[in-house]
C-alpha atoms as a printed R data frame, in Angstrom:
    type eleno elety resid chain resno       x       y       z
1   ATOM     1    CA   MET     A     1 -10.323   7.182   5.263
2   ATOM     2    CA   ASN     A     2 -11.711   7.529   8.777
3   ATOM     3    CA   PHE     A     3  -9.715   4.445   9.825
4   ATOM     4    CA   ILE     A     4  -6.117   5.973   9.316
5   ATOM     5    CA   LYS     A     5  -7.062   8.372  12.248
6   ATOM     6    CA   LYS     A     6  -8.036   5.470  14.331
7   ATOM     7    CA   GLN     A     7  -4.528   3.630  13.859
8   ATOM     8    CA   GLY     A     8  -2.280   3.141  16.932
9   ATOM     9    CA   VAL     A     9   1.496   2.501  16.917
10  ATOM    10    CA   MET     A    10   1.094  -1.297  15.759
11  ATOM    11    CA   GLY     A    11  -1.248  -0.280  12.967
12  ATOM    12    CA   TRP     A    12   1.479   2.282  11.762
13  ATOM    13    CA   ILE     A    13   3.980  -0.570  11.876
14  ATOM    14    CA   VAL     A    14   1.878  -2.702   9.737
15  ATOM    15    CA   VAL     A    15   1.365   0.292   7.249
16  ATOM    16    CA   ALA     A    16   5.225   0.544   7.148
17  ATOM    17    CA   ALA     A    17   5.515  -3.164   6.505
18  ATOM    18    CA   VAL     A    18   2.885  -2.990   3.744
19  ATOM    19    CA   ILE     A    19   4.911  -0.284   2.043
20  ATOM    20    CA   LEU     A    20   8.113  -2.305   2.557
21  ATOM    21    CA   ALA     A    21   6.527  -5.412   0.988
22  ATOM    22    CA   LEU     A    22   5.294  -3.323  -1.894
23  ATOM    23    CA   VAL     A    23   8.554  -1.871  -2.562
24  ATOM    24    CA   SER     A    24  10.347  -5.374  -2.314
25  ATOM    25    CA   MET     A    25   7.493  -6.616  -4.741
26  ATOM    26    CA   ILE     A    26   8.396  -4.003  -7.323
27  ATOM    27    CA   VAL     A    27  12.282  -4.807  -6.755
28  ATOM    28    CA   TYR     A    28  11.548  -8.403  -7.481
29  ATOM    29    CA   ILE     A    29   9.470  -7.807 -10.837
30  ATOM    30    CA   VAL     A    30  12.160  -5.220 -12.030
31  ATOM    31    CA   ASN     A    31  14.768  -7.554 -10.864
32  ATOM    32    CA   SER     A    32  13.380 -10.608 -12.667
33  ATOM    33    CA   THR     A    33  12.455  -8.979 -16.097
34  ATOM    34    CA   THR     A    34  15.581  -6.905 -16.678
35  ATOM    35    CA   GLY     A    35  19.241  -6.950 -17.192
36  ATOM    36    CA   TYR     A    36  21.096 -10.037 -16.321
37  ATOM    37    CA   MET     A    37  17.553 -12.146 -15.470
38  ATOM    38    CA   ASP     A    38  15.894 -10.887 -18.835
39  ATOM    39    CA   GLY     A    39  14.585 -13.802 -20.789
40  ATOM    40    CA   ASN     A    40  14.263 -16.194 -17.708
41  ATOM    41    CA   ALA     A    41  10.969 -16.986 -16.676
42  ATOM    42    CA   MET     A    42   9.777 -15.183 -13.293
43  ATOM    43    CA   ASN     A    43   7.923 -16.889 -10.632
44  ATOM    44    CA   ALA     A    44   4.596 -15.215  -9.923
45  ATOM    45    CA   ALA     A    45   4.349 -16.619  -6.391
46  ATOM    46    CA   PRO     A    46   6.147 -13.444  -4.777
47  ATOM    47    CA   VAL     A    47   3.971 -11.141  -6.436
48  ATOM    48    CA   ILE     A    48   0.679 -13.128  -5.776
49  ATOM    49    CA   LEU     A    49   1.458 -13.327  -2.248
50  ATOM    50    CA   THR     A    50   2.462  -9.923  -1.649
51  ATOM    51    CA   ILE     A    51  -0.582  -8.582  -3.175
52  ATOM    52    CA   VAL     A    52  -2.724 -10.914  -1.029
53  ATOM    53    CA   PHE     A    53  -0.791  -9.651   1.864
54  ATOM    54    CA   ILE     A    54  -1.344  -6.163   1.143
55  ATOM    55    CA   VAL     A    55  -4.976  -6.598   0.447
56  ATOM    56    CA   GLY     A    56  -5.361  -8.328   3.890
57  ATOM    57    CA   ALA     A    57  -3.390  -5.788   5.842
58  ATOM    58    CA   VAL     A    58  -5.792  -2.833   4.424
59  ATOM    59    CA   ILE     A    59  -8.912  -4.842   5.130
60  ATOM    60    CA   LEU     A    60  -7.369  -5.714   8.581
61  ATOM    61    CA   LEU     A    61  -6.649  -2.161   9.213
62  ATOM    62    CA   ALA     A    62  -9.884  -0.899   8.301
63  ATOM    63    CA   VAL     A    63 -11.893  -3.217  10.637
64  ATOM    64    CA   SER     A    64  -9.007  -3.254  13.384
65  ATOM    65    CA   ASP     A    65 -11.060  -1.215  15.626
66  ATOM    66    CA   ARG     A    66 -13.993  -3.823  15.638
67  ATOM    67    CA   LEU     A    67 -11.890  -6.981  16.320
68  ATOM    68    CA   ASP     A    68 -10.663  -8.622  19.175
69  ATOM    69    CA   GLU     A    69  -6.971  -8.659  19.933
70  ATOM    70    CA   ARG     A    70  -6.799 -12.283  19.673
71  ATOM    71    CA   VAL     A    71  -8.367 -12.586  16.265
72  ATOM    72    CA   SER     A    72  -6.465  -9.618  14.898
73  ATOM    73    CA   GLY     A    73  -3.233 -11.180  16.264
74  ATOM    74    CA   ALA     A    74  -4.025 -14.508  14.470
75  ATOM    75    CA   ILE     A    75  -4.599 -12.436  11.196
76  ATOM    76    CA   LEU     A    76  -1.310 -10.709  11.564
77  ATOM    77    CA   PHE     A    77   0.311 -13.934  12.023
78  ATOM    78    CA   VAL     A    78  -1.134 -15.232   8.874
79  ATOM    79    CA   LEU     A    79   0.029 -12.271   7.191
80  ATOM    80    CA   SER     A    80   3.427 -12.615   8.380
81  ATOM    81    CA   LEU     A    81   3.495 -15.959   6.984
82  ATOM    82    CA   LEU     A    82   2.735 -14.725   3.649
83  ATOM    83    CA   VAL     A    83   5.596 -11.991   3.709
84  ATOM    84    CA   ALA     A    84   8.080 -14.631   4.811
85  ATOM    85    CA   ALA     A    85   6.766 -16.964   2.184
86  ATOM    86    CA   SER     A    86   7.259 -14.026  -0.668
87  ATOM    87    CA   ALA     A    87  10.896 -13.464   0.847
88  ATOM    88    CA   LEU     A    88  11.558 -17.121   0.638
89  ATOM    89    CA   VAL     A    89  10.616 -17.601  -2.858
90  ATOM    90    CA   PHE     A    90  12.622 -14.611  -3.638
91  ATOM    91    CA   ILE     A    91  15.768 -16.184  -2.370
92  ATOM    92    CA   VAL     A    92  15.280 -19.378  -3.861
93  ATOM    93    CA   GLU     A    93  14.812 -17.678  -7.163
94  ATOM    94    CA   ARG     A    94  18.270 -15.821  -6.890
95  ATOM    95    CA   VAL     A    95  20.163 -18.692  -5.121
96  ATOM    96    CA   ALA     A    96  22.241 -19.566  -8.357
97  ATOM    97    CA   VAL     A    97  23.068 -16.179  -9.175
98  ATOM    98    CA   ILE     A    98  24.045 -14.899  -5.729
99  ATOM    99    CA   SER     A    99  26.144 -18.191  -5.108
100 ATOM   100    CA   ASP     A   100  27.882 -17.750  -8.434
101 ATOM   101    CA   MET     A   101  29.035 -14.550  -7.136
102 ATOM   102    CA   LEU     A   102  31.173 -16.398  -4.574
103 ATOM   103    CA   ASN     A   103  33.563 -17.487  -7.415
104 ATOM   104    CA   PRO     A   104  36.189 -15.079  -7.407
105 ATOM   105    CA   VAL     A   105  36.387 -14.528 -11.196
106 ATOM   106    CA   ASN     A   106  35.404 -11.370 -13.198
107 ATOM   107    CA   HIS     A   107  31.455 -11.105 -13.092
108 ATOM   108    CA   PRO     A   108  29.489  -9.005 -15.818
109 ATOM   109    CA   ASP     A   109  28.360  -5.821 -14.264
110 ATOM   110    CA   ALA     A   110  24.725  -6.661 -15.130
111 ATOM   111    CA   GLN     A   111  25.010  -9.876 -12.749
112 ATOM   112    CA   VAL     A   112  26.415  -7.685  -9.986
113 ATOM   113    CA   LYS     A   113  23.806  -5.190 -10.333
114 ATOM   114    CA   THR     A   114  21.083  -8.134 -10.322
115 ATOM   115    CA   VAL     A   115  22.767  -9.411  -7.032
116 ATOM   116    CA   GLN     A   116  22.707  -6.145  -5.532
117 ATOM   117    CA   ALA     A   117  19.132  -5.532  -6.374
118 ATOM   118    CA   ALA     A   118  18.156  -8.895  -4.988
119 ATOM   119    CA   ILE     A   119  19.992  -8.430  -1.793
120 ATOM   120    CA   ALA     A   120  18.273  -5.090  -1.348
121 ATOM   121    CA   GLY     A   121  14.926  -6.781  -2.153
122 ATOM   122    CA   ILE     A   122  15.106  -9.562  -0.005
123 ATOM   123    CA   SER     A   123  16.336  -7.357   2.772
124 ATOM   124    CA   LEU     A   124  13.333  -5.054   2.582
125 ATOM   125    CA   TYR     A   125  11.058  -8.345   2.561
126 ATOM   126    CA   LEU     A   126  12.835  -9.323   5.695
127 ATOM   127    CA   VAL     A   127  12.342  -6.019   7.452
128 ATOM   128    CA   SER     A   128   8.664  -6.041   6.403
129 ATOM   129    CA   PHE     A   129   8.267  -9.613   7.849
130 ATOM   130    CA   LEU     A   130  10.143  -8.417  11.292
131 ATOM   131    CA   ALA     A   131   7.597  -5.438  11.436
132 ATOM   132    CA   MET     A   132   4.780  -7.847  11.239
133 ATOM   133    CA   VAL     A   133   6.218  -9.879  13.824
134 ATOM   134    CA   VAL     A   134   6.461  -6.961  16.151
135 ATOM   135    CA   ALA     A   135   3.090  -5.774  15.219
136 ATOM   136    CA   THR     A   136   1.706  -9.362  15.923
137 ATOM   137    CA   ILE     A   137   3.032  -9.636  19.472
138 ATOM   138    CA   GLY     A   138   2.641  -5.742  20.058
139 ATOM   139    CA   GLY     A   139  -0.982  -5.444  20.929
140 ATOM   140    CA   ARG     A   140  -3.901  -3.484  19.631
141 ATOM   141    CA   LEU     A   141  -3.713  -2.169  16.168
142 ATOM   142    CA   ALA     A   142  -6.244   0.521  16.664
143 ATOM   143    CA   LYS     A   143  -6.431   3.219  19.207
144 ATOM   144    CA   LYS     A   144  -8.831   2.404  22.058
145 ATOM   145    CA   GLU     A   145 -11.997   4.567  22.175
146 ATOM   146    CA   ASP     A   146 -12.785   6.327  25.195
């Protein structure tokens, strides 16, 4: 846990992005398995991509003080793409349900709640992606040693 003390501002932004992605993944799982979406097949891609992102980010943060800025920037870029891919799969999975809400008819409460949760989860993924973009262009993850 010594690597936590070494984190700079960009490192903490990555930590925030990891937390947001984890919450988004949980929202996706709950949204896919309960209520209006119950009984439909859940796509495992967002879950797998998010887990790979979280593991990669934790490993990167652990060794960030020993990596060159260009190497850590390239790894952050790849991790950003994983979060973006998770968000895109989540969006594609919910397009039919969200687009159905555009018809001005009465919708079941379960569908409304599903759409609201999906929009919240997608939004969290996108904020996580933006945080990763900021961390990618922001510079060093770890504090410089004097």
